[in-house]
XYZ file of C-alpha atoms in Angstrom:
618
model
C 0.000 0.000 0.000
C 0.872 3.209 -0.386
C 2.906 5.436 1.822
C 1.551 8.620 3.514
C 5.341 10.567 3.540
C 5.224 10.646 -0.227
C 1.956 13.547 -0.398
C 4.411 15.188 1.998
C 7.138 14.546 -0.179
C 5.246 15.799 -3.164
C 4.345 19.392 -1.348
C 7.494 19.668 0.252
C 9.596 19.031 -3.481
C 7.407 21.868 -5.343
C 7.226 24.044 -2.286
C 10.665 24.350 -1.994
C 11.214 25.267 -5.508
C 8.939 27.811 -5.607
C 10.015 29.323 -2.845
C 13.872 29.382 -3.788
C 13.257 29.912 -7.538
C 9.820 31.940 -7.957
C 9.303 34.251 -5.163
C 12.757 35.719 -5.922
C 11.886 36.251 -9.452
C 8.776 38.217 -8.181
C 10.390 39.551 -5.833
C 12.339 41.084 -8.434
C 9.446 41.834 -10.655
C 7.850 44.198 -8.477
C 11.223 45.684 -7.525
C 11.312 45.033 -3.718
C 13.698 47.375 -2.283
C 14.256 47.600 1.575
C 15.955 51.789 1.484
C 12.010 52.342 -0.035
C 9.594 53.339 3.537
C 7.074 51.224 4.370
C 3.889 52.318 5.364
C 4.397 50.703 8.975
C 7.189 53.173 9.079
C 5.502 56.175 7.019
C 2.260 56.172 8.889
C 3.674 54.493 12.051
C 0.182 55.759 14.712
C 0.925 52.818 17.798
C -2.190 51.269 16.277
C -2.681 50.199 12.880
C 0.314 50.767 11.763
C 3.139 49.493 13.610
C 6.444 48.106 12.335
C 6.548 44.604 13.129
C 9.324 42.301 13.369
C 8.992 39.261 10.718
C 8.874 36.412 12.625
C 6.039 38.283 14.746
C 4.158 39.355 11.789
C 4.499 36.081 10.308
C 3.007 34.503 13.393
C 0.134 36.900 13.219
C -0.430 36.634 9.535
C -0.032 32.897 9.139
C -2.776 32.939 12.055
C -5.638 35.018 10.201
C -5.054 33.398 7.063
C -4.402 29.789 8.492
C -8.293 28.806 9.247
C -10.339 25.633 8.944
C -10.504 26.065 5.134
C -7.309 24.377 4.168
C -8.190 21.350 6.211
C -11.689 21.104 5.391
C -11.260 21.214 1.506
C -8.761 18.488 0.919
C -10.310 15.984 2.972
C -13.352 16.876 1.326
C -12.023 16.612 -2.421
C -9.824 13.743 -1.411
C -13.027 11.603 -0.228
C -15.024 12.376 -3.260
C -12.083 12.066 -6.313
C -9.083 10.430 -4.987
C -6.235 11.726 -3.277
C -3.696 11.985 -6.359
C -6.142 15.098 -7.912
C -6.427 16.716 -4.605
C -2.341 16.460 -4.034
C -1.920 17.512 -7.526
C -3.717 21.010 -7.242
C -2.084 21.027 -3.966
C 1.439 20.896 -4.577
C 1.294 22.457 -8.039
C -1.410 25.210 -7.897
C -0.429 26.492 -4.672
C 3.194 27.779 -5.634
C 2.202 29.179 -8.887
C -0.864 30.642 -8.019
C -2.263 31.005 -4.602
C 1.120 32.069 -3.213
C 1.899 34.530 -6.054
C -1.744 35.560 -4.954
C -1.371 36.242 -1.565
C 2.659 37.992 -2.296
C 0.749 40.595 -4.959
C -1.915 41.394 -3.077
C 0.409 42.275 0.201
C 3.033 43.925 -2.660
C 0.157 46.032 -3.713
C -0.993 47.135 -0.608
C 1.999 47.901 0.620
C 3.197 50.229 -2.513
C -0.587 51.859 -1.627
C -0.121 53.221 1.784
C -1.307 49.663 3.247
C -4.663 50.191 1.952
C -7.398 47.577 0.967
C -7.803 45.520 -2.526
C -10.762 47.516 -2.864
C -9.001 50.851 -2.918
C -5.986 49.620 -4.850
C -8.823 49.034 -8.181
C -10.745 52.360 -7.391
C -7.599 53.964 -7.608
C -7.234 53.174 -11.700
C -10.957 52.157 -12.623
C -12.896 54.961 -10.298
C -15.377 54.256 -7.285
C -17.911 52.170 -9.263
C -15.054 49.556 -9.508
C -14.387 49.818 -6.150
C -17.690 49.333 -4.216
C -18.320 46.501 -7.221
C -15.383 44.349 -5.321
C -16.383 45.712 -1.664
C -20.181 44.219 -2.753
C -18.263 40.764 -3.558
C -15.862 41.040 -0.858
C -18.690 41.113 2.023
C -20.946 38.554 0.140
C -17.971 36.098 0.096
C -17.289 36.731 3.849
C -20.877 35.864 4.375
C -20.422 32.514 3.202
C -17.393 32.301 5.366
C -19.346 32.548 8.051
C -22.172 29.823 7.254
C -19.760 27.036 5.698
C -17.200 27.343 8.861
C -20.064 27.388 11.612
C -21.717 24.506 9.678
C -18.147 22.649 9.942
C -17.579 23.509 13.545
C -20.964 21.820 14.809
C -20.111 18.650 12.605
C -16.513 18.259 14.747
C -18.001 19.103 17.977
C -20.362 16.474 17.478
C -18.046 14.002 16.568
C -15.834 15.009 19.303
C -17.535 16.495 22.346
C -14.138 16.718 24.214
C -13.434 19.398 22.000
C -16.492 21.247 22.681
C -14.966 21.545 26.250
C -11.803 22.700 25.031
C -13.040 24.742 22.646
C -14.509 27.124 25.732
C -11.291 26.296 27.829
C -9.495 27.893 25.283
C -11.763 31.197 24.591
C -12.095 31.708 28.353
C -8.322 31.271 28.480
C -7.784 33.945 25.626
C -10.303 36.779 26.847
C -8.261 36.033 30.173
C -4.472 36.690 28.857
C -6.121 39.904 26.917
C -7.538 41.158 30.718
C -3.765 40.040 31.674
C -1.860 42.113 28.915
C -4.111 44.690 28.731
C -5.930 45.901 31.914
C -3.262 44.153 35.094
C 0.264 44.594 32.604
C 1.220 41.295 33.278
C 4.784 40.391 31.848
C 4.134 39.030 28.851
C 6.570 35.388 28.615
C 5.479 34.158 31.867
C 1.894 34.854 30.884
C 2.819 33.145 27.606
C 3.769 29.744 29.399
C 0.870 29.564 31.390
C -1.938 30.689 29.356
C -0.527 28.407 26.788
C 0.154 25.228 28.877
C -3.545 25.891 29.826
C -4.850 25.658 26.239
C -2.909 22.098 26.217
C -4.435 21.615 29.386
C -7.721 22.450 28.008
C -7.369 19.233 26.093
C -6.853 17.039 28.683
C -10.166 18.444 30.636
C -12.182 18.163 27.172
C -11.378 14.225 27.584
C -12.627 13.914 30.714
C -15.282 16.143 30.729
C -16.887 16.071 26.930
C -19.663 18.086 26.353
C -22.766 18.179 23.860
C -25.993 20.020 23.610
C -28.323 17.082 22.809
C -28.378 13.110 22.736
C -27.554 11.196 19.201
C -30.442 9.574 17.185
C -30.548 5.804 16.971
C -28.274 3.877 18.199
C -25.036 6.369 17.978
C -24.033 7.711 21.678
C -21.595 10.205 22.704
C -18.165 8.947 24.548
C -18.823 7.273 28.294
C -18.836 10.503 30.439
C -20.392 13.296 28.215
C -22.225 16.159 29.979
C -25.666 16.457 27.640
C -27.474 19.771 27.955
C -30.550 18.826 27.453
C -30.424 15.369 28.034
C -32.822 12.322 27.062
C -33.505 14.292 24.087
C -32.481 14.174 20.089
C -33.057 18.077 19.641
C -35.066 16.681 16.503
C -37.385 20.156 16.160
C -33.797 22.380 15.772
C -34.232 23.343 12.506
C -31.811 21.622 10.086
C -31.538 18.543 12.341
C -33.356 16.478 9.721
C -30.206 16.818 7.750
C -27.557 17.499 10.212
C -28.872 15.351 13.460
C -29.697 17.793 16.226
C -26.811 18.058 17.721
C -25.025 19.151 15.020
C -27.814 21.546 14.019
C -27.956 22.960 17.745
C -24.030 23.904 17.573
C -24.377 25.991 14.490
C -26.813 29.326 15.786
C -24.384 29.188 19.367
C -21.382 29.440 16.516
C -22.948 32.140 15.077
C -23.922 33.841 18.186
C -20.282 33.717 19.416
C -19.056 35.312 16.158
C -21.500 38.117 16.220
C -20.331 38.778 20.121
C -17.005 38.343 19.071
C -16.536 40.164 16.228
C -17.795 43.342 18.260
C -16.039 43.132 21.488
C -12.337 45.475 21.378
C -9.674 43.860 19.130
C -7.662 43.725 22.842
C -10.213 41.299 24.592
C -10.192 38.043 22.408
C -9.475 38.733 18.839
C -5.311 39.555 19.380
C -4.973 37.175 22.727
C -6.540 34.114 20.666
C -4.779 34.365 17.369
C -1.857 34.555 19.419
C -2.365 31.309 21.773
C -4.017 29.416 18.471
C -0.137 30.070 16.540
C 0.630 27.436 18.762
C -2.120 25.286 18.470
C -1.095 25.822 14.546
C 3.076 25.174 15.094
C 2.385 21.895 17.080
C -0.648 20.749 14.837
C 1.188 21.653 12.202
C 4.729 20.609 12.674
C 4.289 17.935 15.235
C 2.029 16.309 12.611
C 4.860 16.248 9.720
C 7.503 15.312 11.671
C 5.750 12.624 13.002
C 4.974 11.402 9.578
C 8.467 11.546 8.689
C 9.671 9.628 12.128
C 6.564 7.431 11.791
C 7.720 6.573 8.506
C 11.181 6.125 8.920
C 11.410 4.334 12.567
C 8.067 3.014 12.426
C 7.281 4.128 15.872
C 3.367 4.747 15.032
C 0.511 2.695 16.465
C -0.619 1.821 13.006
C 1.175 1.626 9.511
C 1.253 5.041 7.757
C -0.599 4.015 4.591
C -3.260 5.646 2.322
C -6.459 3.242 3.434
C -8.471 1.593 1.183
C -11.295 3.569 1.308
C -9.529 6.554 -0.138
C -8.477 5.283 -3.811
C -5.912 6.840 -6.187
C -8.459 8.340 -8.119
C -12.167 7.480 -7.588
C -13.181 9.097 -11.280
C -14.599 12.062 -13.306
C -17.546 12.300 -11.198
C -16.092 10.802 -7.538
C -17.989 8.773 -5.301
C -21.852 9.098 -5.780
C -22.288 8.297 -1.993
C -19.882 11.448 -1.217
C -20.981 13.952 -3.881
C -21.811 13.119 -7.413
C -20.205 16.570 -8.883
C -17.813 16.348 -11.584
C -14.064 16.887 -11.360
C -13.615 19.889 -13.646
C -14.480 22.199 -12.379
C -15.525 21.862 -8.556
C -12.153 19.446 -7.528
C -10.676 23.307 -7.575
C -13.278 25.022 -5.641
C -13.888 22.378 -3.210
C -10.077 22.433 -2.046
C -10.407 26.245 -2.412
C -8.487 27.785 0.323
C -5.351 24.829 0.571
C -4.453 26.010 -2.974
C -5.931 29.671 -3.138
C -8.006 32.088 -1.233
C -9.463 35.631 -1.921
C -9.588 35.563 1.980
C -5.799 36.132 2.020
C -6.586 39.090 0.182
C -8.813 40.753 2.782
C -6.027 40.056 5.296
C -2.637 40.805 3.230
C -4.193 44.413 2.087
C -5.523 44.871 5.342
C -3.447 44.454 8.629
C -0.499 42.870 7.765
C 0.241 45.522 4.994
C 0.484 48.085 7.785
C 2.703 46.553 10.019
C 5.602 45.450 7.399
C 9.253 46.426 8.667
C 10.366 46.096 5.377
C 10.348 45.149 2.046
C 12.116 42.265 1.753
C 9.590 40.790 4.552
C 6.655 40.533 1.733
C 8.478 37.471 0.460
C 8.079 35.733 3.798
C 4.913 36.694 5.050
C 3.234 36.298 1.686
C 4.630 33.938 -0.297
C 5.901 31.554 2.416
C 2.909 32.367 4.446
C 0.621 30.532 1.415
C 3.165 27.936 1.294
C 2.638 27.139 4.913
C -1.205 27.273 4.481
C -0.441 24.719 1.816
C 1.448 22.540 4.533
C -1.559 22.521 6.437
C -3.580 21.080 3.606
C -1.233 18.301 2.817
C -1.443 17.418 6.549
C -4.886 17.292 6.354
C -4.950 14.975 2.932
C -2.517 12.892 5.374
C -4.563 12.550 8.303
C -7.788 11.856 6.240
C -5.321 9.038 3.855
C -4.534 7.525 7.369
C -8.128 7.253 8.667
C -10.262 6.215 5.637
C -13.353 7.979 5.361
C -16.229 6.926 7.991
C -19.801 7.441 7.086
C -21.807 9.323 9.164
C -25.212 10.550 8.018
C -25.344 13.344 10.949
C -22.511 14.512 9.239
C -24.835 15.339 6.187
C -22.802 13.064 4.070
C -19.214 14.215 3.159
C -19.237 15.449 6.567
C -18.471 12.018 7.532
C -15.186 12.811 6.638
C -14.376 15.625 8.331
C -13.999 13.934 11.713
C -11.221 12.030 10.434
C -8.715 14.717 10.028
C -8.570 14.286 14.521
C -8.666 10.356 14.287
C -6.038 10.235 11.584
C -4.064 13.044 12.975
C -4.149 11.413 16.266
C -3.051 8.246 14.858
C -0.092 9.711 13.269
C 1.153 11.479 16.639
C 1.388 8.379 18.378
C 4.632 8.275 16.331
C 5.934 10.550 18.241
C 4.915 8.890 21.746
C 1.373 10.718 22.121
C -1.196 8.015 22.660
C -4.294 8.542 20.440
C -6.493 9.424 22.946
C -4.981 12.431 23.477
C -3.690 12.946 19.679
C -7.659 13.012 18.156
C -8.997 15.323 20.936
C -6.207 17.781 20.010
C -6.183 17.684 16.471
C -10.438 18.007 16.450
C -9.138 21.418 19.012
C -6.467 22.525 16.259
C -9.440 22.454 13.496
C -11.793 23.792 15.843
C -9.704 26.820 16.801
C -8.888 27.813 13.355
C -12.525 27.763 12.583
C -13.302 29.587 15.285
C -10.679 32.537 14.428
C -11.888 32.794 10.510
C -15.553 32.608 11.929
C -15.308 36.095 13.635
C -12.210 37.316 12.073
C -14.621 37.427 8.847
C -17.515 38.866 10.492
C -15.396 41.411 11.870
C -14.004 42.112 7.832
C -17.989 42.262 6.757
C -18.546 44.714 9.035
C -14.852 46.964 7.669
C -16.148 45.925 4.471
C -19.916 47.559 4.648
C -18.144 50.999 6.297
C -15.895 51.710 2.946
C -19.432 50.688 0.960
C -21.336 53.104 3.159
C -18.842 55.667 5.098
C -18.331 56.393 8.004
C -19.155 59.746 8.585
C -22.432 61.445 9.257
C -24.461 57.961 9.316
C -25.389 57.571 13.120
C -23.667 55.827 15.696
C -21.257 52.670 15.731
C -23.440 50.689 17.519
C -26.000 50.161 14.470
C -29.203 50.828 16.503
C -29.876 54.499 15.886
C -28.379 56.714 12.626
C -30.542 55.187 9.993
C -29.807 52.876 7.130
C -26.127 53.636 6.863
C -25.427 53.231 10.521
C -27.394 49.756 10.548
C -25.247 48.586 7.990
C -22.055 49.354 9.256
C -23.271 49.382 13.263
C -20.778 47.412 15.410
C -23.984 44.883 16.231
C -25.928 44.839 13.594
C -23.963 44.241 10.909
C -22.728 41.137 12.553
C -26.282 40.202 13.361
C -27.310 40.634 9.850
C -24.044 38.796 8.336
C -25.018 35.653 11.034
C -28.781 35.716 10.194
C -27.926 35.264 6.115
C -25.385 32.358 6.884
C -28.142 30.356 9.122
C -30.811 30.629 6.496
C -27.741 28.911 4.059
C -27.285 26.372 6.748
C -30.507 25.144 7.393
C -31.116 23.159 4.270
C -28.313 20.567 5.445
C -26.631 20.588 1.996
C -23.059 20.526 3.292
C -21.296 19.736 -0.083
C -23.088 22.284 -1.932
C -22.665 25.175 0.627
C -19.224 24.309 0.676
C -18.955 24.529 -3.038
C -20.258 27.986 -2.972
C -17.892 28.952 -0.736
C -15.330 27.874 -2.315
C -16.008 29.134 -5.774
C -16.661 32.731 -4.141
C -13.480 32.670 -2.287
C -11.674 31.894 -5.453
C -13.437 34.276 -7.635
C -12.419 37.036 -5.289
C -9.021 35.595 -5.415
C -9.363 36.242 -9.438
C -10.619 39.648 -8.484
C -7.481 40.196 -6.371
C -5.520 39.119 -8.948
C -6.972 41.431 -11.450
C -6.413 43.964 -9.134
C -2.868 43.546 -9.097
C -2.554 42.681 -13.037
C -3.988 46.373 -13.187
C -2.161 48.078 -10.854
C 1.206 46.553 -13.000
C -0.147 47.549 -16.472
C -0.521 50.711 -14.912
C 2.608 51.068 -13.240
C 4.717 49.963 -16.513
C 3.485 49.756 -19.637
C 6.768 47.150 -20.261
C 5.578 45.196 -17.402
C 4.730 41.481 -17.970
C 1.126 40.239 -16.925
C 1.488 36.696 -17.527
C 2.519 35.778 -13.475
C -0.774 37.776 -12.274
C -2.885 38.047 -15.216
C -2.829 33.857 -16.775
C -3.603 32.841 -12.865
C -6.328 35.425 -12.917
C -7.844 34.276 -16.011
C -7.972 30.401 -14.636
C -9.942 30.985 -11.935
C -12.292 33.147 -13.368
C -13.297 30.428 -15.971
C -13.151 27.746 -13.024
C -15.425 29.562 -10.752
C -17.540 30.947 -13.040
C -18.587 27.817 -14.537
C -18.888 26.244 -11.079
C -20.942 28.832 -10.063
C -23.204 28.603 -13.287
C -23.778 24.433 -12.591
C -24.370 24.865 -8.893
C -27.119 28.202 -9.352
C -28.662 26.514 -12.826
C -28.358 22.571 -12.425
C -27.551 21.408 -9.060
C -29.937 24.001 -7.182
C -32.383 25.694 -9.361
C -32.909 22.193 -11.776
C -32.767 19.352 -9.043
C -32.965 21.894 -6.013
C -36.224 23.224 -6.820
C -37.939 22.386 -9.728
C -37.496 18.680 -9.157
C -37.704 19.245 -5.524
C -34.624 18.046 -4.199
C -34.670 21.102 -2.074
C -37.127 18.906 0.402
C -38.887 21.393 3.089
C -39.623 24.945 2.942
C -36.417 25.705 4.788
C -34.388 24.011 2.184
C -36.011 25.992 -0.609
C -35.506 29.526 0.854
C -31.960 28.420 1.499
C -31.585 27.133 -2.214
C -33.320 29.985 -3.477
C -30.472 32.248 -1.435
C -28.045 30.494 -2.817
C -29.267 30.874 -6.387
C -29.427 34.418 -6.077
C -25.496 34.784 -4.477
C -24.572 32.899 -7.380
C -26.187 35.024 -9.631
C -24.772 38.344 -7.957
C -21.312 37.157 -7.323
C -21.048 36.125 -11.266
C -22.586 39.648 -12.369
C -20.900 41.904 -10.165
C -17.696 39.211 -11.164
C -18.249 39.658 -14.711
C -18.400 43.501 -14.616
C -15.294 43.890 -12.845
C -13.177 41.783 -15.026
C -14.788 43.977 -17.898
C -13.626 47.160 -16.445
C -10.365 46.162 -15.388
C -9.077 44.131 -18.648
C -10.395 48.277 -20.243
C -8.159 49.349 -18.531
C -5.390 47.187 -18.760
C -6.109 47.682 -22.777
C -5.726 51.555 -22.377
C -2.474 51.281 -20.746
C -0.416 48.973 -22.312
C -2.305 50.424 -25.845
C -0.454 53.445 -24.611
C -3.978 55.682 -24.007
C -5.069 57.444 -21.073
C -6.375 55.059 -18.499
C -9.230 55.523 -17.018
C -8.881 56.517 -13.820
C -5.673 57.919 -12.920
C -3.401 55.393 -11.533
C -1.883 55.822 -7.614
C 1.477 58.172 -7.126
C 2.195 56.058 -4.260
């Protein structure tokens, strides 16, 4: 059978060479030069923008970005078409176009005073372009929202033990931020004891799992599990027809939590978490490939390291019906979405990080490496779903039988390195938990930046939403988040993980097009001379992929079977499938319109004409 090392092998081989070959070419292309000021340094306020050292930045960066995404969509495209396509986009895509992706966008921003994607294309196509990718940008983070809070109930009801970690950890986090911020504490001893308690954490979610409501049929939680409302199924929560009621239950207290969270002070969870969950990430992360490689070499793991049967080479054009009957081209690529590219990253390189770059030369790091480790994560993933075989589990809605299995495989290949599996699964579900957790808010939070460039922030009421009028609503510290969670749980409801997923991912990668597009003008701009085959080729790829994906999911797979054949099932499934129709619809238009105006532009420039817009002095 074979081997797990070699899809490490694989990522590792192409990694490497993009990093030493390709990011210094680009590098190069966009002229880094460290004697040029960063914004960090030119704007430097002791708030948003602060110099940052790179390892720190990189830390903080590889955090935001780092989320439940890149686990979530290999195991799902490796269950449904084989693991050798999902390596392959993996190991090939992720160096030649998510990377470059994530480097251009934080290049960008950084030659435009650290400002946002969105201002970066108003600056050469005018405001309509702008709020056109703003529009996109929020409806994209929307999804972001549903798909991870959707994932997080499906692992919490596999695992309750991480359910008890899982608040362990947040109570921990709001605690260090008290710590830092209000008593002063010094910050390395605080370090080693809020972050032995987040281990900790796992130890008290195995001995004290917990779980909202009992499992149908003849499925029980572990020996020990505190139920909420126990001695029943939770069978009237809306979406537990599809999802079991458990799982349903989790998803409106996930989206609760983000709403809360994504308005409380930046000092009080969102910094002290993303900080504690780096290493969550490191020791997920690393501790996982190392013990592949030990496991491997010594065999020192409780079971061979071996692709199981039940995950096949390549399992065909349209996968395993049981799974997800879509075919390969195009939704393989949107499925693994964020392990090989994200628009997310785009959000987050333009946003903070741009601001708090010492340097140059840094960019190269922090972007390009930071996609490269996001692609680590993903081939971890692919391992620790190889190791475990997929498990059906119709609570899980399907596919999300498989998501489970990225904690029992991950815990089976830590016992390599001496960690018995009992405390390996319970950690890994917390590692996947955690990062969900920090995209889940982090992204409401973004909606809500998102809606104040669309609507301003002047004159329109006050921040808290509940008095100002329309504009303050939309933008209100509360009420956008309320709004944001209210959408996702109507997309949720219907059950449909794969689907939902799907969308998600082919939104996340169009914006990553968008991004792309927005960098592919601001070069053409910049230098007429300029090459736009790096940005502009990648650009053009995922436009066709997502577009298309996005045209068989709205017309065929929702509108055809969804509703007119009635595949939709109750009344809550329609409304969600008729949501879903119109994102798709919105996202392509508004899409369309801003690859029209750009590639105009683009044309002017290199045509040697007058753009349209004046292009940035910055």
């Amino acid at each position: 059978m074979t081997q797990v090392i070699w899809i490490v092998a694989a990522v590792l081989v192409t990694f490497t060479l993009g990093y030493v070959g390709y990011s210094k070419y680009l590098s190069r292309f966009v002229e880094i030069d460290d004697s040029r000021e960063t914004p960090a340094h030119k704007y430097e306020d002791g708030q948003e923008y602060v110099p940052a050292k790179k390892p720190v930045l990189l830390g903080h960066h590889f955090s935001s970005i780092a989320g439940g995404a890149p686990i979530v969509g290999p195991i799902t495209a490796g269950a449904i078409w084989g693991w050798v396509p999902a390596l392959a986009w993996v190991a090939i895509g992720n160096p030649l176009m998510g990377a470059v992706h994530d480097f251009v966008s934080l290049s960008g921003s950084m030659r435009h005073e650290g400002k946002s994607i969105g201002y970066i294309i108003g600056e050469y196509v005018g405001e309509r372009g702008k709020d056109m990718l703003l529009w996109f940008a929020f409806l994209t983070i929307i999804l972001v929202v549903a798909v991870f809070a959707l994932v997080v109930g499906i692992v919490l009801n596999a695992y309750p033990s991480a359910a008890t970690a899982s608040f362990v950890y947040i109570g921990l986090a709001v605690l260090f931020g008290i710590y830092l911020y209000q008593l002063d504490g010094p910050f390395i001893p605080g370090t080693v004891v809020f972050v032995a308690g987040v281990f900790a954490g796992v130890w008290l979610g195995i001995q004290y799992p917990f779980a909202l409501f009992e499992l149908a049929g003849d499925a029980a939680h572990p020996a020990g599990t505190f139920v909420l409302f126990s001695g029943s199924t939770g069978s009237w929560v809306p979406g537990a027809g599809a999802l079991g009621g458990n799982t349903a239950a989790w998803v409106p207290v996930i989206l609760v939590y983000a709403a809360v969270a994504s308005a409380l002070p930046v000092w009080t969870l969102l910094q002290p978490r993303d900080y504690l969950s780096s290493f969550l990430l490191y020791a997920g992360v690393g501790g996982a490939l190392l013990a592949i490689i030990v496991g491997t070499l010594l065999n020192t793991s409780a079971e061979p390291l071996v692709i199981d049967s039940s995950i096949g080479a390549f399992q065909g054009f349209f996968g395993v019906e049981s799974r997800a009957p879509y075919p390969l081209f195009p939704m393989l690529f949107v499925t693994i979405a964020c392990g090989t590219i994200s628009g997310f990253h785009s959000l987050v390189s333009s946003g903070t990080t741009a601001k708090q770059l010492n340097k140059e030369s840094d960019a190269r790091l922090i972007g390009y490496g930071g996609m490269l480790g996001e692609g680590l994560l993903a081939s971890v993933a692919l391992s620790a779903l190889a190791v475990a075989g997929f498990a059906s589990d119709a609570a899980g809605g399907g596919i999300g039988g498989a998501l489970p299995n990225f904690a029992a495989g991950g815990g089976t290949i830590l016992t390599s390195l001496g960690i018995p599996a009992e405390y390996g699964g319970p950690f890994m579900a917390l590692v996947l938990v955690s990062f969900l957790l920090t995209s889940t808010d982090t992204a409401a939070r973004l909606g809500r930046y998102m809606m104040e460039e669309i609507v301003g922030t002047q004159g329109s009421g006050t921040t808290t939403g509940f008095s100002g009028g329309v504009g303050s609503f939309a933008r209100g510290r509360y009420t956008n988040p309320a709004v944001q969670c209210v959408l996702a749980y109507v997309l949720v409801i219907s059950g449909e993980w794969a689907t939902l997923w799907a969308l998600f991912g082919s939104a996340n990668q169009l914006l990553a097009a968008l991004a792309l597009l927005t960098a592919t003008v601001w070069l053409a701009n910049w230098d007429e001379t300029k090459q736009l085959v790096s940005t502009g080729v990648p650009m053009a790829v995922m436009v066709v992929i997502t577009v298309i994906a996005l045209a068989f999911l709205s017309g065929y797979q929702w509108l055809y079977v969804g509703l007119i054949q009635g595949g939709a099932g109750g009344i809550g499934g329609q409304i969600s499938m008729a949501v879903r129709i119109v994102l798709a619809v919105v996202l392509v238009y508004l899409a369309l319109s801003l690859v029209r105006i750009g590639y105009g532009n683009i044309s002017s420039s290199q045509g040697g004409r007058e753009p349209a817009a004046e292009p940035s002095d910055d």
